[in-house]
Short mmCIF file of C-alpha atoms and ligand atoms in Angstrom, two decimals:
data_model
loop_
_atom_site.label_atom_id
_atom_site.label_comp_id
_atom_site.label_asym_id
_atom_site.label_seq_id
_atom_site.Cartn_x
_atom_site.Cartn_y
_atom_site.Cartn_z
CA MET A 1 219.61 -137.63 108.84
CA SER A 2 217.97 -137.47 105.94
CA ASP A 3 217.49 -134.20 103.52
CA SER A 4 215.07 -135.79 101.37
CA HIS A 5 212.44 -134.08 101.99
CA LYS A 6 213.97 -130.77 102.35
CA THR A 7 213.96 -128.03 100.11
CA GLY A 8 216.66 -125.13 101.58
CA PRO A 9 219.98 -125.85 100.45
CA LEU A 10 222.00 -128.54 101.56
CA LYS A 11 224.70 -127.01 103.50
CA ILE A 12 227.94 -128.08 103.17
CA ALA A 13 231.42 -128.31 104.77
CA VAL A 14 235.17 -128.71 103.25
CA ALA A 15 237.90 -129.75 104.51
CA GLY A 16 240.71 -129.63 102.93
CA LEU A 17 241.24 -126.89 100.13
CA GLY A 18 243.88 -127.54 97.70
CA THR A 19 244.12 -128.86 94.82
CA VAL A 20 240.45 -131.31 94.84
CA GLY A 21 239.63 -128.93 97.11
CA ALA A 22 240.07 -125.82 95.12
CA GLY A 23 238.16 -127.06 92.52
CA VAL A 24 235.50 -127.83 94.40
CA LEU A 25 234.38 -124.22 96.01
CA LYS A 26 234.98 -123.28 91.86
CA LEU A 27 232.96 -126.02 90.39
CA LEU A 28 229.93 -124.93 92.97
CA GLU A 29 229.94 -121.63 93.20
CA ARG A 30 230.60 -121.47 88.59
CA GLN A 31 227.90 -124.11 88.06
CA ALA A 32 225.38 -123.13 90.68
CA ASP A 33 222.55 -122.59 89.14
CA LEU A 34 223.22 -125.43 86.83
CA ILE A 35 223.44 -127.80 90.40
CA GLU A 36 219.83 -125.78 91.48
CA GLN A 37 218.34 -126.71 88.23
CA ARG A 38 219.61 -130.42 88.79
CA CYS A 39 218.89 -130.62 92.49
CA GLY A 40 215.93 -128.08 92.75
CA ARG A 41 217.73 -126.82 95.80
CA ARG A 42 221.03 -124.97 96.17
CA ILE A 43 224.61 -126.63 97.45
CA GLU A 44 226.21 -123.67 100.36
CA VAL A 45 229.42 -124.25 101.42
CA VAL A 46 228.79 -122.17 104.65
CA ALA A 47 232.68 -123.30 106.35
CA VAL A 48 235.83 -125.21 105.08
CA SER A 49 239.30 -126.01 106.59
CA ALA A 50 242.52 -126.35 106.29
CA ARG A 51 246.17 -126.12 107.60
CA SER A 52 247.36 -122.11 106.09
CA ARG A 53 245.50 -119.59 106.16
CA GLY A 54 246.98 -116.85 104.43
CA LYS A 55 247.03 -119.09 102.00
CA ASP A 56 245.79 -117.90 97.87
CA ARG A 57 243.02 -120.38 96.34
CA GLY A 58 241.42 -118.58 93.56
CA VAL A 59 238.27 -118.82 95.99
CA ASP A 60 236.28 -116.28 97.77
CA LEU A 61 236.57 -117.76 101.72
CA SER A 62 234.97 -113.65 102.59
CA THR A 63 230.72 -116.26 103.44
CA VAL A 64 232.65 -119.31 104.29
CA GLU A 65 233.79 -119.99 108.73
CA TRP A 66 237.60 -120.39 108.95
CA TYR A 67 238.23 -123.48 111.01
CA ASP A 68 242.73 -123.99 111.64
CA ASP A 69 241.13 -127.59 112.99
CA PRO A 70 238.83 -129.66 110.34
CA VAL A 71 238.25 -131.89 113.30
CA ALA A 72 236.13 -128.92 114.83
CA LEU A 73 234.36 -128.80 111.50
CA ALA A 74 232.86 -131.60 111.16
CA ALA A 75 231.55 -130.98 114.55
CA HIS A 76 230.39 -127.43 113.14
CA PRO A 77 226.02 -127.13 113.87
CA GLY A 78 224.17 -126.56 110.68
CA VAL A 79 226.16 -128.46 108.23
CA ASP A 80 223.90 -131.54 105.78
CA VAL A 81 226.87 -132.62 104.81
CA VAL A 82 230.60 -132.77 105.41
CA VAL A 83 233.30 -132.96 102.43
CA GLU A 84 236.89 -134.99 103.87
CA LEU A 85 239.35 -133.59 100.41
CA ILE A 86 242.27 -133.84 102.76
CA GLY A 87 243.70 -137.49 102.29
CA GLY A 88 245.54 -139.91 103.91
CA SER A 89 244.57 -142.82 105.46
CA GLU A 90 244.41 -141.74 110.03
CA GLY A 91 244.98 -138.31 111.77
CA PRO A 92 242.54 -135.93 110.60
CA ALA A 93 241.25 -137.12 107.29
CA LYS A 94 239.79 -139.89 109.16
CA GLU A 95 239.41 -138.19 112.17
CA THR A 96 236.77 -135.97 110.02
CA VAL A 97 234.91 -137.99 109.02
CA GLU A 98 234.29 -140.43 111.53
CA LEU A 99 233.13 -137.44 114.03
CA ALA A 100 230.92 -135.98 111.15
CA LEU A 101 228.72 -139.50 111.27
CA GLU A 102 228.72 -139.61 114.87
CA ARG A 103 227.38 -136.25 114.13
CA GLY A 104 224.65 -137.57 111.95
CA ARG A 105 226.28 -135.35 108.60
CA HIS A 106 227.11 -137.11 105.77
CA VAL A 107 230.18 -137.68 104.03
CA VAL A 108 232.13 -136.54 100.64
CA THR A 109 235.56 -137.77 100.05
CA ALA A 110 237.87 -137.83 97.73
CA ASN A 111 240.16 -139.96 99.65
CA LYS A 112 241.45 -143.62 98.56
CA ALA A 113 243.50 -144.51 100.76
CA LEU A 114 240.85 -144.20 103.84
CA LEU A 115 238.12 -146.25 102.75
CA ALA A 116 241.43 -149.00 101.91
CA HIS A 117 242.25 -149.08 105.07
CA HIS A 118 239.01 -148.24 107.15
CA GLY A 119 236.21 -147.92 104.20
CA THR A 120 234.29 -151.23 105.29
CA ALA A 121 233.52 -150.13 109.01
CA LEU A 122 233.38 -146.17 108.11
CA ALA A 123 230.27 -147.54 105.76
CA ALA A 124 229.07 -148.96 108.75
CA LYS A 125 229.47 -147.07 110.07
CA ALA A 126 227.15 -144.94 108.35
CA GLU A 127 224.26 -146.46 107.27
CA ALA A 128 223.46 -147.36 110.77
CA ALA A 129 222.70 -143.71 110.51
CA GLY A 130 221.05 -143.71 107.48
CA LEU A 131 223.79 -141.37 106.27
CA ALA A 132 225.74 -141.27 103.26
CA ILE A 133 229.56 -142.13 102.42
CA GLY A 134 229.83 -140.22 98.94
CA PHE A 135 233.42 -141.12 97.31
CA GLU A 136 232.90 -141.04 93.94
CA ALA A 137 236.52 -139.13 93.40
CA ALA A 138 238.16 -142.01 94.86
CA VAL A 139 238.91 -143.99 92.40
CA ALA A 140 240.12 -143.49 88.65
CA GLY A 141 238.88 -139.20 89.41
CA GLY A 142 236.68 -138.11 87.41
CA ILE A 143 235.37 -141.18 85.84
CA PRO A 144 232.36 -142.12 87.31
CA ILE A 145 232.98 -145.45 87.50
CA ILE A 146 231.59 -145.28 91.27
CA LYS A 147 227.82 -144.81 90.49
CA GLY A 148 229.16 -146.76 86.85
CA LEU A 149 229.33 -150.14 88.67
CA ARG A 150 226.82 -149.99 91.41
CA GLU A 151 224.06 -148.36 90.10
CA GLY A 152 224.57 -149.02 85.81
CA LEU A 153 225.59 -151.92 86.19
CA ALA A 154 223.37 -153.23 89.44
CA GLY A 155 221.33 -155.77 87.58
CA ASN A 156 225.05 -157.99 86.91
CA ARG A 157 227.11 -160.81 88.44
CA VAL A 158 230.76 -158.94 87.53
CA SER A 159 233.32 -161.59 86.93
CA GLU A 160 235.77 -159.14 86.81
CA VAL A 161 236.42 -155.45 86.74
CA HIS A 162 240.69 -154.59 85.24
CA GLY A 163 242.03 -150.98 84.88
CA ILE A 164 244.19 -147.37 84.50
CA LEU A 165 243.63 -146.93 87.92
CA ASN A 166 247.24 -144.85 88.21
CA GLY A 167 247.66 -141.35 86.09
CA THR A 168 251.34 -140.25 86.88
CA CYS A 169 252.20 -144.46 85.77
CA ASN A 170 250.14 -145.16 82.48
CA TYR A 171 252.19 -140.91 81.94
CA ILE A 172 255.93 -141.98 82.47
CA LEU A 173 254.62 -146.13 81.45
CA THR A 174 253.46 -143.53 77.73
CA GLU A 175 256.99 -141.08 78.01
CA MET A 176 259.11 -144.56 78.29
CA ARG A 177 257.30 -145.93 75.03
CA THR A 178 257.85 -142.93 72.14
CA THR A 179 260.74 -141.48 73.23
CA GLY A 180 262.71 -144.54 74.81
CA ARG A 181 263.78 -142.62 77.82
CA ASP A 182 264.93 -144.72 80.80
CA PHE A 183 262.53 -144.30 83.63
CA ALA A 184 264.20 -142.66 86.50
CA ASP A 185 264.68 -139.32 83.70
CA VAL A 186 261.11 -139.63 82.76
CA LEU A 187 260.10 -139.88 86.39
CA ALA A 188 262.08 -136.71 86.80
CA ASP A 189 260.23 -135.01 83.47
CA ALA A 190 256.84 -136.39 85.82
CA GLN A 191 258.04 -134.85 89.51
CA LYS A 192 259.06 -131.20 86.61
CA LEU A 193 256.09 -131.30 84.60
CA GLY A 194 253.47 -131.75 88.59
CA TYR A 195 252.42 -135.48 87.50
CA ALA A 196 254.55 -136.38 89.30
CA GLU A 197 254.93 -135.57 93.78
CA ALA A 198 258.09 -134.50 95.36
CA ASP A 199 258.29 -138.42 96.88
CA PRO A 200 255.97 -140.78 94.05
CA SER A 201 256.46 -144.25 95.84
CA PHE A 202 253.07 -144.29 96.32
CA ASP A 203 252.15 -143.86 93.02
CA ILE A 204 254.36 -145.41 91.10
CA ASP A 205 255.15 -148.44 94.41
CA GLY A 206 251.66 -148.68 92.92
CA VAL A 207 250.19 -148.20 96.36
CA ASP A 208 247.85 -145.58 95.07
CA ALA A 209 246.89 -148.43 92.45
CA ALA A 210 245.74 -151.27 95.75
CA HIS A 211 243.96 -148.74 97.69
CA LYS A 212 241.45 -148.51 94.24
CA LEU A 213 241.40 -151.54 93.17
CA ALA A 214 239.90 -152.74 96.76
CA ILE A 215 237.58 -149.92 96.63
CA LEU A 216 236.23 -150.88 93.05
CA THR A 217 236.69 -154.63 94.23
CA SER A 218 234.09 -154.14 96.65
CA VAL A 219 231.77 -151.96 94.96
CA ALA A 220 232.61 -155.57 92.41
CA PHE A 221 231.60 -158.37 94.28
CA GLY A 222 230.47 -157.08 97.18
CA THR A 223 233.03 -157.90 99.52
CA PRO A 224 234.61 -156.48 102.50
CA VAL A 225 237.48 -154.22 101.18
CA ASP A 226 240.24 -156.12 101.40
CA PHE A 227 243.29 -154.32 101.02
CA LYS A 228 245.73 -156.27 102.11
CA SER A 229 245.00 -159.27 100.14
CA VAL A 230 245.51 -157.50 97.70
CA HIS A 231 249.25 -158.47 95.73
CA VAL A 232 251.01 -154.49 94.76
CA GLU A 233 254.04 -154.39 92.35
CA GLY A 234 255.29 -151.15 90.88
CA ILE A 235 256.51 -149.76 87.68
CA ARG A 236 260.41 -149.25 88.53
CA HIS A 237 262.11 -152.63 86.91
CA VAL A 238 260.30 -151.22 83.95
CA SER A 239 263.13 -150.73 82.20
CA ALA A 240 263.09 -148.60 78.07
CA VAL A 241 264.19 -152.04 75.99
CA ASP A 242 261.28 -153.98 77.63
CA PHE A 243 259.32 -151.56 75.44
CA ASP A 244 261.35 -152.49 72.78
CA TYR A 245 260.65 -156.40 72.77
CA ALA A 246 256.69 -155.05 73.60
CA ASP A 247 256.95 -154.27 70.45
CA ALA A 248 257.91 -156.73 68.61
CA LEU A 249 255.87 -158.81 70.34
CA GLY A 250 252.81 -157.31 69.89
CA TYR A 251 251.44 -155.38 73.34
CA ARG A 252 251.48 -152.25 75.64
CA ILE A 253 252.87 -152.11 79.19
CA LYS A 254 250.18 -150.78 81.40
CA LEU A 255 250.26 -150.78 84.75
CA LEU A 256 246.50 -151.94 86.28
CA GLY A 257 244.84 -153.06 88.90
CA ILE A 258 243.17 -156.86 87.79
CA ALA A 259 240.10 -158.50 90.09
CA ARG A 260 238.72 -161.03 88.97
CA ARG A 261 236.73 -164.02 90.27
CA THR A 262 238.16 -167.27 89.96
CA ASP A 263 238.20 -170.75 91.36
CA HIS A 264 240.70 -170.47 93.43
CA GLY A 265 238.40 -166.97 95.62
CA ILE A 266 238.91 -163.86 93.81
CA GLU A 267 241.98 -162.71 92.33
CA GLN A 268 243.26 -159.00 93.30
CA ARG A 269 246.92 -157.94 91.70
CA VAL A 270 248.72 -154.43 90.62
CA HIS A 271 251.35 -154.79 88.71
CA PRO A 272 253.04 -154.33 85.04
CA CYS A 273 251.17 -156.10 82.57
CA MET A 274 251.65 -156.70 79.26
CA VAL A 275 248.70 -156.87 77.11
CA PRO A 276 247.55 -156.81 73.06
CA LYS A 277 248.91 -153.78 71.31
CA ALA A 278 244.83 -154.41 69.72
CA ALA A 279 243.58 -154.45 73.25
CA PRO A 280 241.10 -151.03 74.16
CA ILE A 281 243.14 -150.86 76.93
CA ALA A 282 247.01 -150.85 74.99
CA ALA A 283 245.17 -147.06 73.48
CA VAL A 284 244.69 -146.07 77.04
CA ASP A 285 247.52 -143.24 77.16
CA GLY A 286 249.74 -140.31 78.64
CA VAL A 287 247.07 -139.05 82.19
CA PHE A 288 244.58 -141.12 81.26
CA ASN A 289 243.01 -144.06 83.26
CA ALA A 290 239.92 -146.41 81.96
CA VAL A 291 238.28 -149.14 84.35
CA ILE A 292 236.23 -152.38 82.05
CA ALA A 293 233.99 -154.13 83.76
CA GLN A 294 232.54 -157.83 82.20
CA GLY A 295 229.24 -158.06 83.73
CA ASP A 296 227.18 -161.58 82.71
CA PHE A 297 223.92 -159.30 81.19
CA VAL A 298 226.07 -156.86 79.63
CA ASP A 299 229.05 -157.97 78.82
CA ARG A 300 232.60 -156.04 78.79
CA VAL A 301 232.18 -152.15 79.84
CA LEU A 302 234.59 -149.56 78.69
CA PHE A 303 235.06 -146.23 80.49
CA VAL A 304 238.12 -143.67 80.18
CA GLY A 305 238.87 -139.85 81.15
CA ARG A 306 241.03 -137.83 83.49
CA GLY A 307 241.65 -139.72 86.76
CA ALA A 308 243.33 -136.77 88.79
CA GLY A 309 243.33 -133.27 88.51
CA GLU A 310 241.02 -130.05 89.73
CA GLY A 311 238.70 -130.25 87.49
CA PRO A 312 237.95 -134.28 86.89
CA THR A 313 237.63 -134.36 90.69
CA ALA A 314 236.10 -131.63 91.50
CA SER A 315 233.68 -132.77 88.81
CA ALA A 316 233.18 -136.49 90.61
CA VAL A 317 232.48 -135.03 94.10
CA VAL A 318 229.94 -132.56 93.15
CA ALA A 319 228.17 -135.64 91.63
CA ASP A 320 228.16 -137.02 95.17
CA LEU A 321 226.55 -133.85 97.15
CA ILE A 322 224.39 -133.40 93.86
CA ASP A 323 222.96 -137.46 94.40
CA ILE A 324 222.89 -135.75 98.34
CA ALA A 325 220.69 -133.21 96.93
CA ARG A 326 217.98 -135.01 95.94
CA GLY A 327 217.29 -137.11 98.37
CA ARG A 328 218.75 -139.56 96.04
CA SER A 329 220.58 -142.76 98.42
CA THR A 330 222.23 -146.34 97.33
CA PRO A 331 224.71 -148.94 100.15
CA THR A 332 227.98 -147.38 99.98
CA PHE A 333 229.17 -150.41 98.56
CA GLY A 334 226.76 -151.32 96.48
CA VAL A 335 224.90 -153.92 99.63
CA PRO A 336 224.48 -152.55 102.50
CA ALA A 337 227.48 -153.49 104.73
CA ALA A 338 226.09 -156.13 107.11
CA GLN A 339 226.26 -158.05 104.19
CA LEU A 340 228.83 -157.53 102.59
CA SER A 341 230.16 -161.33 102.46
CA GLU A 342 233.90 -162.48 103.19
CA ALA A 343 235.06 -163.69 100.46
CA GLN A 344 238.42 -166.09 99.76
CA PRO A 345 241.30 -164.28 98.62
CA SER A 346 243.51 -165.92 95.59
CA PRO A 347 247.21 -166.72 95.53
CA MET A 348 248.78 -164.84 93.45
CA GLU A 349 250.67 -168.68 93.08
CA ALA A 350 247.14 -169.28 91.66
CA ARG A 351 247.24 -167.12 88.83
CA ARG A 352 246.97 -168.55 85.78
CA GLY A 353 248.56 -166.52 82.10
CA SER A 354 251.91 -166.77 79.80
CA TYR A 355 255.17 -164.18 80.63
CA TYR A 356 257.11 -161.98 78.59
CA VAL A 357 260.83 -163.04 80.80
CA ARG A 358 264.42 -160.32 79.89
CA LEU A 359 267.24 -162.21 81.30
CA MET A 360 270.85 -160.51 81.12
CA VAL A 361 273.30 -163.33 80.69
CA VAL A 362 276.75 -163.66 79.89
CA ASP A 363 276.99 -165.31 76.00
CA ARG A 364 277.97 -168.36 75.63
CA PRO A 365 277.87 -171.84 74.71
CA GLY A 366 274.87 -174.09 77.47
CA VAL A 367 273.21 -170.77 79.56
CA ILE A 368 269.70 -170.89 76.61
CA ALA A 369 269.77 -174.96 77.94
CA ASP A 370 270.39 -174.27 81.60
CA VAL A 371 267.33 -171.97 81.26
CA ALA A 372 265.27 -173.82 79.32
CA ALA A 373 265.96 -176.65 81.12
CA ALA A 374 264.81 -174.46 84.46
CA MET A 375 261.36 -173.82 82.97
CA ARG A 376 261.11 -177.89 81.07
CA ASP A 377 261.93 -178.81 85.52
CA GLN A 378 258.48 -176.70 85.82
CA ASN A 379 256.68 -177.57 83.48
CA VAL A 380 256.15 -173.94 81.67
CA SER A 381 256.72 -173.59 78.37
CA MET A 382 257.79 -171.33 75.86
CA GLU A 383 256.79 -169.82 73.32
CA GLN A 384 259.30 -166.89 71.82
CA PHE A 385 262.72 -166.67 72.56
CA LEU A 386 264.74 -163.32 71.71
CA GLN A 387 267.99 -162.68 71.76
CA ARG A 388 269.13 -160.74 69.02
CA GLY A 389 272.80 -159.38 68.46
CA ARG A 390 275.80 -161.72 70.06
CA ALA A 391 278.62 -160.27 72.03
CA PRO A 392 280.22 -163.74 73.01
CA GLY A 393 281.22 -163.47 76.24
CA GLU A 394 280.20 -160.25 77.74
CA ALA A 395 276.55 -160.04 78.67
CA VAL A 396 273.79 -159.65 76.05
CA PRO A 397 269.81 -159.89 76.83
CA VAL A 398 267.15 -162.35 76.42
CA VAL A 399 263.96 -163.05 76.06
CA LEU A 400 261.57 -164.94 75.82
CA THR A 401 257.74 -165.81 76.38
CA THR A 402 255.76 -168.03 78.49
CA HIS A 403 252.68 -170.29 77.54
CA ASP A 404 250.56 -170.58 80.36
CA THR A 405 250.91 -171.30 83.18
CA GLU A 406 250.91 -171.28 87.27
CA GLU A 407 252.32 -168.28 88.79
CA ALA A 408 253.78 -170.33 91.55
CA ALA A 409 255.46 -172.50 88.60
CA MET A 410 257.36 -170.11 86.70
CA GLN A 411 258.77 -168.25 90.18
CA ARG A 412 260.12 -171.75 91.19
CA ALA A 413 261.73 -171.54 87.22
CA LEU A 414 262.44 -167.78 88.16
CA ALA A 415 263.89 -168.57 91.76
CA THR A 416 266.05 -171.25 89.87
CA ILE A 417 267.56 -169.85 86.19
CA ALA A 418 268.95 -166.34 88.77
CA ASP A 419 270.65 -168.99 90.84
CA LYS A 420 272.66 -169.03 87.25
CA GLU A 421 276.17 -168.72 87.50
CA SER A 422 275.93 -166.39 84.21
CA VAL A 423 272.03 -164.82 84.79
CA VAL A 424 274.19 -161.47 85.09
CA GLU A 425 270.93 -159.59 87.00
CA PRO A 426 268.37 -161.11 89.00
CA PRO A 427 264.79 -162.12 86.26
CA ARG A 428 262.63 -159.22 85.26
CA MET A 429 259.36 -160.69 84.50
CA ILE A 430 256.04 -159.01 83.05
CA ARG A 431 252.83 -160.88 82.99
CA ILE A 432 250.76 -161.39 79.99
CA GLU A 433 247.19 -159.90 80.19
CA GLN A 434 245.49 -161.71 76.96
CA PHE A 435 241.84 -158.95 77.09
N1 LIG B 1 244.96 -134.44 92.78
C1 LIG B 1 243.40 -135.13 92.96
O1 LIG B 1 243.90 -135.09 91.61
C2 LIG B 1 243.32 -136.07 93.42
C3 LIG B 1 242.21 -137.61 92.46
C4 LIG B 1 241.90 -137.80 93.07
C5 LIG B 1 241.45 -137.77 94.33
N2 LIG B 1 242.76 -136.77 95.28
C6 LIG B 1 242.11 -137.31 96.95
O2 LIG B 1 242.03 -135.84 97.35
C7 LIG B 1 242.12 -135.55 98.26
C8 LIG B 1 242.98 -134.20 98.54
O3 LIG B 1 243.98 -134.25 97.22
P1 LIG B 1 244.20 -133.08 97.15
O4 LIG B 1 244.89 -133.18 95.34
O5 LIG B 1 243.56 -132.12 97.07
O6 LIG B 1 245.74 -132.56 98.37
P2 LIG B 1 246.09 -130.68 98.71
O7 LIG B 1 245.85 -130.70 97.33
O8 LIG B 1 247.20 -131.64 98.75
O9 LIG B 1 245.34 -131.11 99.73
C9 LIG B 1 245.50 -130.72 100.81
C10 LIG B 1 244.83 -130.33 101.39
O10 LIG B 1 244.34 -130.72 103.08
C11 LIG B 1 244.55 -129.86 103.49
N3 LIG B 1 245.06 -130.27 105.37
C12 LIG B 1 246.61 -130.68 105.08
N4 LIG B 1 246.43 -131.73 106.12
C13 LIG B 1 245.85 -130.90 107.13
C14 LIG B 1 245.12 -130.22 108.23
N5 LIG B 1 245.83 -131.71 109.22
N6 LIG B 1 244.19 -129.65 108.52
C15 LIG B 1 243.81 -129.14 107.81
N7 LIG B 1 243.53 -129.06 107.01
C16 LIG B 1 244.43 -130.13 106.95
C17 LIG B 1 246.06 -128.60 102.88
O11 LIG B 1 245.63 -127.77 103.17
P3 LIG B 1 247.45 -125.82 103.50
O12 LIG B 1 246.07 -126.25 101.99
O13 LIG B 1 246.43 -125.32 104.08
O14 LIG B 1 248.20 -126.91 103.08
C18 LIG B 1 245.45 -128.98 101.91
O15 LIG B 1 244.47 -127.90 101.63
C19 LIG B 1 243.26 -137.12 98.50
O16 LIG B 1 242.56 -137.84 99.74
C20 LIG B 1 243.83 -137.45 96.96
O17 LIG B 1 244.73 -138.22 97.50
C21 LIG B 1 242.71 -136.28 94.65
#
């Protein structure tokens, strides 16, 4: 179904009225005139669905039709667009989107989990039917990074995209650095303040950032969405002392998602990184997100903004609705789904770069020589070595950084070091990225 010829209102059905869904309804109401001016027609909500009908959502639902079942809502007659704001890669969200496409409705969604797992198949389905799937809100909330990459940088070959893709992690890491508190303590506070979910694992274990990275990779490189190839590590093992050492070494610690074209294929990884304090991304603190893209003609472009929350996410959802109302359409991931070209994933072991390693070792003669020997045996060259204070016979932290080396060699060296009887805790490693 194409709405480009239509001049009547764009009729939408909204499935999910939580933080994002209620935000979308508020924005559409408050900016109704502005939106009409910008796209020449109104956007009218005709039906909604959520679990509990009685809940006060701060929006007037008296004139819209209510559905208990979002999948039934997707089949509501006379709707142009179904907006899916439920969440989750399977279940009602997926069924709602699939039925909407089958019934010839465009889809707008903020659901990164759904797109990370099923993005390519859904894009193929939509494009075969001449429909759009808008997903600006699924990556970095209010930052228009999908449009930025897909449309703004459409004349470039993109070689790399990296960024801070999870505001909860960035908030926790920023608090740890500025207050010196430990991870568990800051996480508990973040939960009280509503910055972290009761079950925070998707955020702090890097899964949410990995969902977003998989989508960004597809848009940046014209490849099918390949979530299973993303290497994922979260921030649970970053300790308060790592921030002191990072500071002394000239770095900040950030959880980054990095997608890069390399000689080995396409690298996709999410893990804590040390970045030079002078790098623009190092200054992006708190709940803010940032994405940097490297294009061959444009060079480096930095996008910064709020990655979540009612207002920023609604802003992104409504931008997609306005595109549909205007009759503008772009292939979902920048090139038609049928032409997305499979690319070899580059294995994590092939990553080249430098490393920060923190060890707890018994302070006695010969221990450091053993560590150095394990590195030397793998051709890993050490750059700096820090030991603060002495406590003969006791466990003390020791920190080292390396010159550029291959991940596989680094992992072998760490495995040897971990086996030493004088090394009393598992070695902690943070990759250094020189942007
Ligand atoms: N929150 C953000 O800042 C943000 C940012 C970017 C993207 N997103 C994405 O946006 C989506 C929505 O997030 P959110 O934060 O708005 O979630 P949320 O506050 O938990 O809201 C989810 C909504 O879906 C409804 N729902 C859940 N299961 C349902 C079912 N089986 N049938 C019908 N309705 C159902 C809930 O109904 P009840 O209200 O009745 O319980 C609720 O209204 C997710 O994909 C999320 O990843 C969120």
